[in-house]
Amino acid sequence: MEHILAHYFYPLLRLVFFIALGIFIGNLIEALNWTKFLAKLSYPLIKFGRLKDISGASFSIAFFSGISANTILAEAYDQGKLNKKELILSNLFNSLPTYFLHLPTTFFIVAPFIKEATWPYFALTISAAFLRTIFTVCLGHFILPKTNILPTFQPTKQNKSEPILKKTLIRFKKRFKKVILFTIPIYVGFKILAKYGFFHWLEGKFAGIIIYFPWLPAKSLGIIIMQMAAEFSAGLAAAGALLEAHVLDIKQIVLALTIGNILSSPIRAIRHQFPYYAGIYPPRLALILIIFNQSLRIISLALALFVYYNWF
């Protein structure tokens, strides 16, 4: 019983709570009609990318809550305010604020392990995040139709016939039902798969890809394997030990960690992202968004890695 509570119930309760909180905030912002105001913060980017104000609002909110940002996009898609192409681009557009949302936590995990290699590693990953945003905005500029200039923001006036809170709660209940319907069984299913070693087996299969990096020192391959077969912190621990022992230099450490990041991220995205994405979006659409997001992430990291390897 204690095992079920510790490994299933409490983590799931925490996940559902934060998803519910994010959904409520996202719906409240939409009900208050703050999207146009928030969109103004990213106006130059969304104007050039021909994205809608709802995309700009989601971008701004993503600096504080990825769940709320996705909720706003999901609501807009359900209401026909965004088509699938606009939704995919808007989700990709949020990769930069999502990166900065997790940056403080990631930084204080990474820095104690790899010390002086921290700055070039983060410079590389930040460059990749900016590259994703630039690409998304440019792609939107060429494939989306021109949109009107954002109207002047006017706060929503209280309407006695439909109070803001009531409107928010109605939308919240509708969205939260999907969270319960999809997130819980998917989360439990993935936990069971993890318990019986499915993801370790899958990551082990992916680890065979490291033979395609013959230009890396043999000892750096251990960092990549640790990242894929265990956790990111395991790869950091291995990297820190090799750096401190002067077995690998800073550049080799950064290369190994980034390659491990690239190879392990797709499996981890499905394992950790899909349960909550499927509670916000329809499961098929959630999978499509994750595939596009991870594909662009891998390509941007690979390009940044190529530049770093050849010119730094």
PDB file of C-alpha atoms in Angstrom:
ATOM      1  CA  MET A   1       0.000   0.000   0.000  1.00  0.00           C
ATOM      2  CA  GLU A   2       2.838   2.402   0.913  1.00  0.00           C
ATOM      3  CA  HIS A   3       4.518   1.631  -2.411  1.00  0.00           C
ATOM      4  CA  ILE A   4       1.333   2.504  -4.336  1.00  0.00           C
ATOM      5  CA  LEU A   5       0.891   5.745  -2.390  1.00  0.00           C
ATOM      6  CA  ALA A   6       4.531   6.797  -2.790  1.00  0.00           C
ATOM      7  CA  HIS A   7       5.026   5.848  -6.433  1.00  0.00           C
ATOM      8  CA  TYR A   8       1.572   6.296  -7.941  1.00  0.00           C
ATOM      9  CA  PHE A   9      -0.937   8.232  -5.861  1.00  0.00           C
ATOM     10  CA  TYR A  10       1.142  11.153  -4.525  1.00  0.00           C
ATOM     11  CA  PRO A  11       3.051  11.869  -7.769  1.00  0.00           C
ATOM     12  CA  LEU A  12      -0.200  11.614  -9.751  1.00  0.00           C
ATOM     13  CA  LEU A  13      -2.009  13.873  -7.272  1.00  0.00           C
ATOM     14  CA  ARG A  14       0.771  16.451  -7.598  1.00  0.00           C
ATOM     15  CA  LEU A  15       0.688  16.242 -11.410  1.00  0.00           C
ATOM     16  CA  VAL A  16      -3.101  16.609 -11.587  1.00  0.00           C
ATOM     17  CA  PHE A  17      -3.020  19.514  -9.112  1.00  0.00           C
ATOM     18  CA  PHE A  18      -0.519  21.523 -11.153  1.00  0.00           C
ATOM     19  CA  ILE A  19      -2.321  20.714 -14.411  1.00  0.00           C
ATOM     20  CA  ALA A  20      -5.613  21.844 -12.832  1.00  0.00           C
ATOM     21  CA  LEU A  21      -3.977  25.051 -11.563  1.00  0.00           C
ATOM     22  CA  GLY A  22      -2.505  25.757 -14.989  1.00  0.00           C
ATOM     23  CA  ILE A  23      -5.822  25.108 -16.713  1.00  0.00           C
ATOM     24  CA  PHE A  24      -7.655  27.408 -14.312  1.00  0.00           C
ATOM     25  CA  ILE A  25      -5.141  30.257 -14.821  1.00  0.00           C
ATOM     26  CA  GLY A  26      -5.216  29.799 -18.587  1.00  0.00           C
ATOM     27  CA  ASN A  27      -9.009  29.862 -18.712  1.00  0.00           C
ATOM     28  CA  LEU A  28      -9.152  32.868 -16.380  1.00  0.00           C
ATOM     29  CA  ILE A  29      -6.795  34.845 -18.631  1.00  0.00           C
ATOM     30  CA  GLU A  30      -8.901  33.915 -21.647  1.00  0.00           C
ATOM     31  CA  ALA A  31     -12.146  34.859 -19.879  1.00  0.00           C
ATOM     32  CA  LEU A  32     -10.703  38.217 -18.828  1.00  0.00           C
ATOM     33  CA  ASN A  33      -9.668  38.857 -22.441  1.00  0.00           C
ATOM     34  CA  TRP A  34      -6.089  39.553 -21.382  1.00  0.00           C
ATOM     35  CA  THR A  35      -4.685  37.699 -24.395  1.00  0.00           C
ATOM     36  CA  LYS A  36      -4.374  40.842 -26.526  1.00  0.00           C
ATOM     37  CA  PHE A  37      -2.601  42.658 -23.694  1.00  0.00           C
ATOM     38  CA  LEU A  38      -0.165  39.786 -23.117  1.00  0.00           C
ATOM     39  CA  ALA A  39       0.377  39.446 -26.869  1.00  0.00           C
ATOM     40  CA  LYS A  40       1.705  43.004 -26.944  1.00  0.00           C
ATOM     41  CA  LEU A  41       4.763  41.818 -25.003  1.00  0.00           C
ATOM     42  CA  SER A  42       5.833  39.684 -27.967  1.00  0.00           C
ATOM     43  CA  TYR A  43       4.233  41.859 -30.652  1.00  0.00           C
ATOM     44  CA  PRO A  44       7.293  42.256 -32.964  1.00  0.00           C
ATOM     45  CA  LEU A  45       7.787  38.495 -33.127  1.00  0.00           C
ATOM     46  CA  ILE A  46       4.161  37.533 -33.682  1.00  0.00           C
ATOM     47  CA  LYS A  47       3.744  40.318 -36.238  1.00  0.00           C
ATOM     48  CA  PHE A  48       6.666  39.073 -38.318  1.00  0.00           C
ATOM     49  CA  GLY A  49       5.642  35.437 -37.823  1.00  0.00           C
ATOM     50  CA  ARG A  50       2.017  36.252 -38.776  1.00  0.00           C
ATOM     51  CA  LEU A  51       0.841  34.555 -35.617  1.00  0.00           C
ATOM     52  CA  LYS A  52      -2.351  35.542 -33.809  1.00  0.00           C
ATOM     53  CA  ASP A  53      -2.652  37.439 -30.550  1.00  0.00           C
ATOM     54  CA  ILE A  54      -3.566  34.208 -28.742  1.00  0.00           C
ATOM     55  CA  SER A  55      -0.153  32.805 -29.737  1.00  0.00           C
ATOM     56  CA  GLY A  56       1.586  35.880 -28.362  1.00  0.00           C
ATOM     57  CA  ALA A  57      -0.341  35.602 -25.104  1.00  0.00           C
ATOM     58  CA  SER A  58       0.598  31.937 -24.779  1.00  0.00           C
ATOM     59  CA  PHE A  59       4.252  32.851 -25.451  1.00  0.00           C
ATOM     60  CA  SER A  60       4.246  35.428 -22.647  1.00  0.00           C
ATOM     61  CA  ILE A  61       2.544  33.086 -20.168  1.00  0.00           C
ATOM     62  CA  ALA A  62       4.947  30.240 -21.012  1.00  0.00           C
ATOM     63  CA  PHE A  63       7.698  32.115 -19.135  1.00  0.00           C
ATOM     64  CA  PHE A  64       5.727  31.351 -15.957  1.00  0.00           C
ATOM     65  CA  SER A  65       3.598  28.274 -16.692  1.00  0.00           C
ATOM     66  CA  GLY A  66       3.874  25.848 -19.588  1.00  0.00           C
ATOM     67  CA  ILE A  67       0.559  24.212 -18.666  1.00  0.00           C
ATOM     68  CA  SER A  68      -1.316  27.533 -18.715  1.00  0.00           C
ATOM     69  CA  ALA A  69       0.290  28.429 -22.049  1.00  0.00           C
ATOM     70  CA  ASN A  70      -0.794  25.111 -23.568  1.00  0.00           C
ATOM     71  CA  THR A  71      -4.280  25.473 -22.088  1.00  0.00           C
ATOM     72  CA  ILE A  72      -4.762  28.797 -23.855  1.00  0.00           C
ATOM     73  CA  LEU A  73      -3.689  27.254 -27.164  1.00  0.00           C
ATOM     74  CA  ALA A  74      -5.936  24.208 -26.637  1.00  0.00           C
ATOM     75  CA  GLU A  75      -8.941  26.420 -25.865  1.00  0.00           C
ATOM     76  CA  ALA A  76      -8.289  28.553 -28.942  1.00  0.00           C
ATOM     77  CA  TYR A  77      -7.970  25.432 -31.111  1.00  0.00           C
ATOM     78  CA  ASP A  78     -11.209  23.947 -29.732  1.00  0.00           C
ATOM     79  CA  GLN A  79     -13.028  27.232 -30.426  1.00  0.00           C
ATOM     80  CA  GLY A  80     -11.697  27.444 -33.992  1.00  0.00           C
ATOM     81  CA  LYS A  81      -9.564  30.515 -33.286  1.00  0.00           C
ATOM     82  CA  LEU A  82      -6.447  28.580 -34.342  1.00  0.00           C
ATOM     83  CA  ASN A  83      -6.161  25.972 -37.078  1.00  0.00           C
ATOM     84  CA  LYS A  84      -3.816  22.996 -36.730  1.00  0.00           C
ATOM     85  CA  LYS A  85      -0.956  24.703 -38.580  1.00  0.00           C
ATOM     86  CA  GLU A  86      -1.193  27.765 -36.333  1.00  0.00           C
ATOM     87  CA  LEU A  87      -1.418  25.567 -33.249  1.00  0.00           C
ATOM     88  CA  ILE A  88       1.743  23.631 -34.142  1.00  0.00           C
ATOM     89  CA  LEU A  89       3.683  26.825 -34.859  1.00  0.00           C
ATOM     90  CA  SER A  90       2.409  28.447 -31.660  1.00  0.00           C
ATOM     91  CA  ASN A  91       3.492  25.425 -29.643  1.00  0.00           C
ATOM     92  CA  LEU A  92       6.940  25.538 -31.271  1.00  0.00           C
ATOM     93  CA  PHE A  93       7.061  29.295 -30.644  1.00  0.00           C
ATOM     94  CA  ASN A  94       6.768  28.587 -26.902  1.00  0.00           C
ATOM     95  CA  SER A  95       9.994  26.580 -26.794  1.00  0.00           C
ATOM     96  CA  LEU A  96      12.082  29.656 -25.863  1.00  0.00           C
ATOM     97  CA  PRO A  97      10.043  30.769 -22.810  1.00  0.00           C
ATOM     98  CA  THR A  98       9.651  27.122 -21.765  1.00  0.00           C
ATOM     99  CA  TYR A  99      13.446  26.809 -21.821  1.00  0.00           C
ATOM    100  CA  PHE A 100      13.846  29.891 -19.613  1.00  0.00           C
ATOM    101  CA  LEU A 101      11.086  28.651 -17.296  1.00  0.00           C
ATOM    102  CA  HIS A 102      13.203  25.616 -16.376  1.00  0.00           C
ATOM    103  CA  LEU A 103      16.581  27.370 -16.667  1.00  0.00           C
ATOM    104  CA  PRO A 104      17.071  28.312 -12.963  1.00  0.00           C
ATOM    105  CA  THR A 105      16.395  24.775 -11.742  1.00  0.00           C
ATOM    106  CA  THR A 106      18.527  23.202 -14.468  1.00  0.00           C
ATOM    107  CA  PHE A 107      21.386  25.632 -13.915  1.00  0.00           C
ATOM    108  CA  PHE A 108      21.680  24.883 -10.197  1.00  0.00           C
ATOM    109  CA  ILE A 109      21.673  21.144 -10.931  1.00  0.00           C
ATOM    110  CA  VAL A 110      24.297  21.356 -13.671  1.00  0.00           C
ATOM    111  CA  ALA A 111      26.727  23.917 -12.212  1.00  0.00           C
ATOM    112  CA  PRO A 112      27.928  21.903  -9.154  1.00  0.00           C
ATOM    113  CA  PHE A 113      28.779  18.923 -11.356  1.00  0.00           C
ATOM    114  CA  ILE A 114      30.592  20.393 -14.360  1.00  0.00           C
ATOM    115  CA  LYS A 115      31.694  23.771 -12.909  1.00  0.00           C
ATOM    116  CA  GLU A 116      33.626  25.703 -15.608  1.00  0.00           C
ATOM    117  CA  ALA A 117      31.956  23.714 -18.393  1.00  0.00           C
ATOM    118  CA  THR A 118      28.563  25.086 -17.292  1.00  0.00           C
ATOM    119  CA  TRP A 119      28.798  28.330 -19.260  1.00  0.00           C
ATOM    120  CA  PRO A 120      29.666  26.882 -22.683  1.00  0.00           C
ATOM    121  CA  TYR A 121      27.044  24.154 -22.178  1.00  0.00           C
ATOM    122  CA  PHE A 122      24.290  26.664 -21.455  1.00  0.00           C
ATOM    123  CA  ALA A 123      25.510  28.998 -24.197  1.00  0.00           C
ATOM    124  CA  LEU A 124      25.037  26.120 -26.622  1.00  0.00           C
ATOM    125  CA  THR A 125      21.559  25.157 -25.390  1.00  0.00           C
ATOM    126  CA  ILE A 126      20.380  28.795 -25.193  1.00  0.00           C
ATOM    127  CA  SER A 127      21.609  29.365 -28.758  1.00  0.00           C
ATOM    128  CA  ALA A 128      19.592  26.333 -29.861  1.00  0.00           C
ATOM    129  CA  ALA A 129      16.479  27.716 -28.104  1.00  0.00           C
ATOM    130  CA  PHE A 130      16.833  31.085 -29.860  1.00  0.00           C
ATOM    131  CA  LEU A 131      17.427  29.271 -33.142  1.00  0.00           C
ATOM    132  CA  ARG A 132      14.116  27.398 -32.714  1.00  0.00           C
ATOM    133  CA  THR A 133      12.274  30.665 -32.135  1.00  0.00           C
ATOM    134  CA  ILE A 134      13.862  32.366 -35.157  1.00  0.00           C
ATOM    135  CA  PHE A 135      13.046  29.383 -37.363  1.00  0.00           C
ATOM    136  CA  THR A 136       9.431  29.214 -36.130  1.00  0.00           C
ATOM    137  CA  VAL A 137       8.847  32.924 -36.690  1.00  0.00           C
ATOM    138  CA  CYS A 138      10.399  32.805 -40.179  1.00  0.00           C
ATOM    139  CA  LEU A 139       8.397  29.697 -41.075  1.00  0.00           C
ATOM    140  CA  GLY A 140       5.185  31.375 -39.912  1.00  0.00           C
ATOM    141  CA  HIS A 141       6.049  34.456 -42.006  1.00  0.00           C
ATOM    142  CA  PHE A 142       6.166  32.363 -45.168  1.00  0.00           C
ATOM    143  CA  ILE A 143       3.380  29.808 -44.636  1.00  0.00           C
ATOM    144  CA  LEU A 144       0.722  31.751 -42.698  1.00  0.00           C
ATOM    145  CA  PRO A 145      -1.572  34.398 -44.183  1.00  0.00           C
ATOM    146  CA  LYS A 146      -1.158  38.023 -43.160  1.00  0.00           C
ATOM    147  CA  THR A 147      -3.105  38.932 -40.038  1.00  0.00           C
ATOM    148  CA  ASN A 148      -4.480  42.263 -38.903  1.00  0.00           C
ATOM    149  CA  ILE A 149      -2.553  44.502 -36.547  1.00  0.00           C
ATOM    150  CA  LEU A 150      -3.419  43.774 -32.934  1.00  0.00           C
ATOM    151  CA  PRO A 151      -6.270  45.955 -31.707  1.00  0.00           C
ATOM    152  CA  THR A 152      -5.835  48.283 -28.763  1.00  0.00           C
ATOM    153  CA  PHE A 153      -6.198  46.366 -25.526  1.00  0.00           C
ATOM    154  CA  GLN A 154      -9.368  46.978 -23.593  1.00  0.00           C
ATOM    155  CA  PRO A 155      -9.978  45.082 -20.357  1.00  0.00           C
ATOM    156  CA  THR A 156     -13.116  42.996 -20.233  1.00  0.00           C
ATOM    157  CA  LYS A 157     -15.986  44.671 -18.407  1.00  0.00           C
ATOM    158  CA  GLN A 158     -17.888  42.663 -15.847  1.00  0.00           C
ATOM    159  CA  ASN A 159     -21.069  41.197 -17.253  1.00  0.00           C
ATOM    160  CA  LYS A 160     -23.700  40.395 -14.662  1.00  0.00           C
ATOM    161  CA  SER A 161     -25.347  37.814 -16.917  1.00  0.00           C
ATOM    162  CA  GLU A 162     -22.118  35.850 -17.174  1.00  0.00           C
ATOM    163  CA  PRO A 163     -19.559  36.663 -14.449  1.00  0.00           C
ATOM    164  CA  ILE A 164     -15.921  36.065 -15.300  1.00  0.00           C
ATOM    165  CA  LEU A 165     -15.433  33.463 -12.576  1.00  0.00           C
ATOM    166  CA  LYS A 166     -18.482  31.488 -13.676  1.00  0.00           C
ATOM    167  CA  LYS A 167     -17.270  31.493 -17.274  1.00  0.00           C
ATOM    168  CA  THR A 168     -13.837  30.347 -16.132  1.00  0.00           C
ATOM    169  CA  LEU A 169     -15.247  27.518 -14.005  1.00  0.00           C
ATOM    170  CA  ILE A 170     -17.443  26.246 -16.841  1.00  0.00           C
ATOM    171  CA  ARG A 171     -14.433  26.020 -19.158  1.00  0.00           C
ATOM    172  CA  PHE A 172     -12.283  24.596 -16.375  1.00  0.00           C
ATOM    173  CA  LYS A 173     -14.709  21.739 -15.659  1.00  0.00           C
ATOM    174  CA  LYS A 174     -14.888  20.850 -19.330  1.00  0.00           C
ATOM    175  CA  ARG A 175     -11.102  20.770 -19.712  1.00  0.00           C
ATOM    176  CA  PHE A 176     -10.452  19.088 -16.366  1.00  0.00           C
ATOM    177  CA  LYS A 177     -12.677  16.149 -17.306  1.00  0.00           C
ATOM    178  CA  LYS A 178     -10.258  15.431 -20.148  1.00  0.00           C
ATOM    179  CA  VAL A 179      -7.360  15.557 -17.691  1.00  0.00           C
ATOM    180  CA  ILE A 180      -8.985  12.874 -15.550  1.00  0.00           C
ATOM    181  CA  LEU A 181     -10.048  10.826 -18.560  1.00  0.00           C
ATOM    182  CA  PHE A 182      -6.657  10.716 -20.290  1.00  0.00           C
ATOM    183  CA  THR A 183      -3.881  11.793 -17.917  1.00  0.00           C
ATOM    184  CA  ILE A 184      -4.529   9.304 -15.104  1.00  0.00           C
ATOM    185  CA  PRO A 185      -4.636   6.071 -17.172  1.00  0.00           C
ATOM    186  CA  ILE A 186      -1.736   7.199 -19.379  1.00  0.00           C
ATOM    187  CA  TYR A 187       0.346   8.178 -16.353  1.00  0.00           C
ATOM    188  CA  VAL A 188      -0.350   4.891 -14.553  1.00  0.00           C
ATOM    189  CA  GLY A 189       0.327   2.936 -17.751  1.00  0.00           C
ATOM    190  CA  PHE A 190       3.668   4.649 -18.270  1.00  0.00           C
ATOM    191  CA  LYS A 191       4.585   4.091 -14.616  1.00  0.00           C
ATOM    192  CA  ILE A 192       3.931   0.361 -15.010  1.00  0.00           C
ATOM    193  CA  LEU A 193       6.018   0.278 -18.196  1.00  0.00           C
ATOM    194  CA  ALA A 194       8.826   2.070 -16.345  1.00  0.00           C
ATOM    195  CA  LYS A 195       8.588  -0.343 -13.409  1.00  0.00           C
ATOM    196  CA  TYR A 196       9.093  -3.342 -15.690  1.00  0.00           C
ATOM    197  CA  GLY A 197      12.060  -1.730 -17.452  1.00  0.00           C
ATOM    198  CA  PHE A 198      10.485  -0.859 -20.788  1.00  0.00           C
ATOM    199  CA  PHE A 199      12.023   2.619 -20.978  1.00  0.00           C
ATOM    200  CA  HIS A 200      15.424   1.378 -19.820  1.00  0.00           C
ATOM    201  CA  TRP A 201      15.266  -1.261 -22.559  1.00  0.00           C
ATOM    202  CA  LEU A 202      14.261   1.343 -25.135  1.00  0.00           C
ATOM    203  CA  GLU A 203      16.979   3.776 -24.050  1.00  0.00           C
ATOM    204  CA  GLY A 204      19.468   0.899 -24.159  1.00  0.00           C
ATOM    205  CA  LYS A 205      18.513   0.297 -27.786  1.00  0.00           C
ATOM    206  CA  PHE A 206      19.043   3.967 -28.545  1.00  0.00           C
ATOM    207  CA  ALA A 207      22.414   3.828 -26.815  1.00  0.00           C
ATOM    208  CA  GLY A 208      23.668   1.728 -29.734  1.00  0.00           C
ATOM    209  CA  ILE A 209      23.578   4.881 -31.841  1.00  0.00           C
ATOM    210  CA  ILE A 210      26.696   6.205 -30.095  1.00  0.00           C
ATOM    211  CA  ILE A 211      28.882   4.179 -32.465  1.00  0.00           C
ATOM    212  CA  TYR A 212      28.151   6.927 -35.018  1.00  0.00           C
ATOM    213  CA  PHE A 213      30.258   9.434 -33.019  1.00  0.00           C
ATOM    214  CA  PRO A 214      33.778   8.113 -33.605  1.00  0.00           C
ATOM    215  CA  TRP A 215      35.219  11.637 -33.257  1.00  0.00           C
ATOM    216  CA  LEU A 216      34.390  11.632 -29.549  1.00  0.00           C
ATOM    217  CA  PRO A 217      36.939  10.183 -27.115  1.00  0.00           C
ATOM    218  CA  ALA A 218      35.973   6.685 -25.986  1.00  0.00           C
ATOM    219  CA  LYS A 219      35.732   7.739 -22.330  1.00  0.00           C
ATOM    220  CA  SER A 220      33.143  10.392 -23.142  1.00  0.00           C
ATOM    221  CA  LEU A 221      30.781   7.702 -24.419  1.00  0.00           C
ATOM    222  CA  GLY A 222      30.180   6.688 -20.813  1.00  0.00           C
ATOM    223  CA  ILE A 223      28.562  10.084 -20.186  1.00  0.00           C
ATOM    224  CA  ILE A 224      26.179   9.549 -23.085  1.00  0.00           C
ATOM    225  CA  ILE A 225      25.290   6.027 -21.974  1.00  0.00           C
ATOM    226  CA  MET A 226      24.645   7.200 -18.404  1.00  0.00           C
ATOM    227  CA  GLN A 227      22.331   9.955 -19.645  1.00  0.00           C
ATOM    228  CA  MET A 228      20.384   7.510 -21.771  1.00  0.00           C
ATOM    229  CA  ALA A 229      20.297   4.477 -19.515  1.00  0.00           C
ATOM    230  CA  ALA A 230      19.790   6.346 -16.238  1.00  0.00           C
ATOM    231  CA  GLU A 231      19.019  10.034 -15.675  1.00  0.00           C
ATOM    232  CA  PHE A 232      20.475  13.372 -16.740  1.00  0.00           C
ATOM    233  CA  SER A 233      22.063  13.765 -13.285  1.00  0.00           C
ATOM    234  CA  ALA A 234      23.886  10.439 -13.757  1.00  0.00           C
ATOM    235  CA  GLY A 235      25.467  11.785 -16.940  1.00  0.00           C
ATOM    236  CA  LEU A 236      26.381  14.985 -15.102  1.00  0.00           C
ATOM    237  CA  ALA A 237      28.020  12.994 -12.300  1.00  0.00           C
ATOM    238  CA  ALA A 238      30.084  11.035 -14.820  1.00  0.00           C
ATOM    239  CA  ALA A 239      31.004  14.244 -16.664  1.00  0.00           C
ATOM    240  CA  GLY A 240      32.026  15.977 -13.431  1.00  0.00           C
ATOM    241  CA  ALA A 241      34.260  13.089 -12.392  1.00  0.00           C
ATOM    242  CA  LEU A 242      36.000  12.930 -15.780  1.00  0.00           C
ATOM    243  CA  LEU A 243      36.450  16.702 -15.891  1.00  0.00           C
ATOM    244  CA  GLU A 244      37.897  16.861 -12.371  1.00  0.00           C
ATOM    245  CA  ALA A 245      40.305  14.024 -13.157  1.00  0.00           C
ATOM    246  CA  HIS A 246      41.403  15.892 -16.332  1.00  0.00           C
ATOM    247  CA  VAL A 247      40.483  12.871 -18.444  1.00  0.00           C
ATOM    248  CA  LEU A 248      38.312  15.067 -20.708  1.00  0.00           C
ATOM    249  CA  ASP A 249      38.525  18.792 -21.404  1.00  0.00           C
ATOM    250  CA  ILE A 250      35.647  21.290 -21.282  1.00  0.00           C
ATOM    251  CA  LYS A 251      34.817  21.031 -24.974  1.00  0.00           C
ATOM    252  CA  GLN A 252      34.634  17.235 -24.883  1.00  0.00           C
ATOM    253  CA  ILE A 253      32.376  17.376 -21.817  1.00  0.00           C
ATOM    254  CA  VAL A 254      29.999  19.833 -23.512  1.00  0.00           C
ATOM    255  CA  LEU A 255      29.883  17.727 -26.675  1.00  0.00           C
ATOM    256  CA  ALA A 256      29.162  14.516 -24.760  1.00  0.00           C
ATOM    257  CA  LEU A 257      26.428  16.083 -22.601  1.00  0.00           C
ATOM    258  CA  THR A 258      24.730  17.668 -25.617  1.00  0.00           C
ATOM    259  CA  ILE A 259      24.792  14.448 -27.644  1.00  0.00           C
ATOM    260  CA  GLY A 260      23.401  12.556 -24.646  1.00  0.00           C
ATOM    261  CA  ASN A 261      20.714  15.220 -24.366  1.00  0.00           C
ATOM    262  CA  ILE A 262      19.800  14.832 -28.035  1.00  0.00           C
ATOM    263  CA  LEU A 263      19.641  11.030 -27.941  1.00  0.00           C
ATOM    264  CA  SER A 264      17.725  10.709 -24.672  1.00  0.00           C
ATOM    265  CA  SER A 265      15.206  13.539 -25.078  1.00  0.00           C
ATOM    266  CA  PRO A 266      12.677  11.803 -27.417  1.00  0.00           C
ATOM    267  CA  ILE A 267      12.073   8.897 -25.024  1.00  0.00           C
ATOM    268  CA  ARG A 268      11.893  11.188 -22.008  1.00  0.00           C
ATOM    269  CA  ALA A 269       9.504  13.519 -23.817  1.00  0.00           C
ATOM    270  CA  ILE A 270       7.089  10.664 -24.478  1.00  0.00           C
ATOM    271  CA  ARG A 271       7.496   9.372 -20.946  1.00  0.00           C
ATOM    272  CA  HIS A 272       7.112  12.677 -19.083  1.00  0.00           C
ATOM    273  CA  GLN A 273       5.376  15.090 -21.484  1.00  0.00           C
ATOM    274  CA  PHE A 274       2.764  12.886 -23.087  1.00  0.00           C
ATOM    275  CA  PRO A 275       0.668  12.150 -19.943  1.00  0.00           C
ATOM    276  CA  TYR A 276      -0.023  15.844 -19.259  1.00  0.00           C
ATOM    277  CA  TYR A 277      -0.156  16.874 -22.946  1.00  0.00           C
ATOM    278  CA  ALA A 278      -2.860  14.245 -23.480  1.00  0.00           C
ATOM    279  CA  GLY A 279      -4.885  15.839 -20.698  1.00  0.00           C
ATOM    280  CA  ILE A 280      -4.811  19.223 -22.427  1.00  0.00           C
ATOM    281  CA  TYR A 281      -4.977  18.217 -26.090  1.00  0.00           C
ATOM    282  CA  PRO A 282      -6.598  15.197 -27.771  1.00  0.00           C
ATOM    283  CA  PRO A 283      -4.061  12.323 -27.448  1.00  0.00           C
ATOM    284  CA  ARG A 284      -3.342  12.099 -31.182  1.00  0.00           C
ATOM    285  CA  LEU A 285      -2.774  15.845 -31.423  1.00  0.00           C
ATOM    286  CA  ALA A 286      -0.652  15.746 -28.252  1.00  0.00           C
ATOM    287  CA  LEU A 287       1.619  13.161 -29.862  1.00  0.00           C
ATOM    288  CA  ILE A 288       1.902  15.242 -33.062  1.00  0.00           C
ATOM    289  CA  LEU A 289       2.882  18.343 -31.066  1.00  0.00           C
ATOM    290  CA  ILE A 290       5.520  16.415 -29.108  1.00  0.00           C
ATOM    291  CA  ILE A 291       6.982  14.946 -32.318  1.00  0.00           C
ATOM    292  CA  PHE A 292       7.250  18.365 -33.975  1.00  0.00           C
ATOM    293  CA  ASN A 293       8.640  19.932 -30.806  1.00  0.00           C
ATOM    294  CA  GLN A 294      11.270  17.272 -30.230  1.00  0.00           C
ATOM    295  CA  SER A 295      12.254  17.118 -33.894  1.00  0.00           C
ATOM    296  CA  LEU A 296      12.932  20.867 -33.979  1.00  0.00           C
ATOM    297  CA  ARG A 297      14.733  20.654 -30.642  1.00  0.00           C
ATOM    298  CA  ILE A 298      17.033  17.889 -31.906  1.00  0.00           C
ATOM    299  CA  ILE A 299      17.787  19.733 -35.162  1.00  0.00           C
ATOM    300  CA  SER A 300      18.530  23.032 -33.375  1.00  0.00           C
ATOM    301  CA  LEU A 301      20.810  21.336 -30.821  1.00  0.00           C
ATOM    302  CA  ALA A 302      22.604  19.461 -33.601  1.00  0.00           C
ATOM    303  CA  LEU A 303      23.219  22.704 -35.530  1.00  0.00           C
ATOM    304  CA  ALA A 304      24.450  24.510 -32.413  1.00  0.00           C
ATOM    305  CA  LEU A 305      26.666  21.515 -31.632  1.00  0.00           C
ATOM    306  CA  PHE A 306      28.093  21.540 -35.165  1.00  0.00           C
ATOM    307  CA  VAL A 307      29.003  25.238 -34.893  1.00  0.00           C
ATOM    308  CA  TYR A 308      30.523  24.764 -31.426  1.00  0.00           C
ATOM    309  CA  TYR A 309      32.570  21.730 -32.521  1.00  0.00           C
ATOM    310  CA  ASN A 310      33.980  23.386 -35.647  1.00  0.00           C
ATOM    311  CA  TRP A 311      34.507  27.008 -34.579  1.00  0.00           C
ATOM    312  CA  PHE A 312      35.034  27.052 -30.820  1.00  0.00           C
TER     313      PHE A 312
END
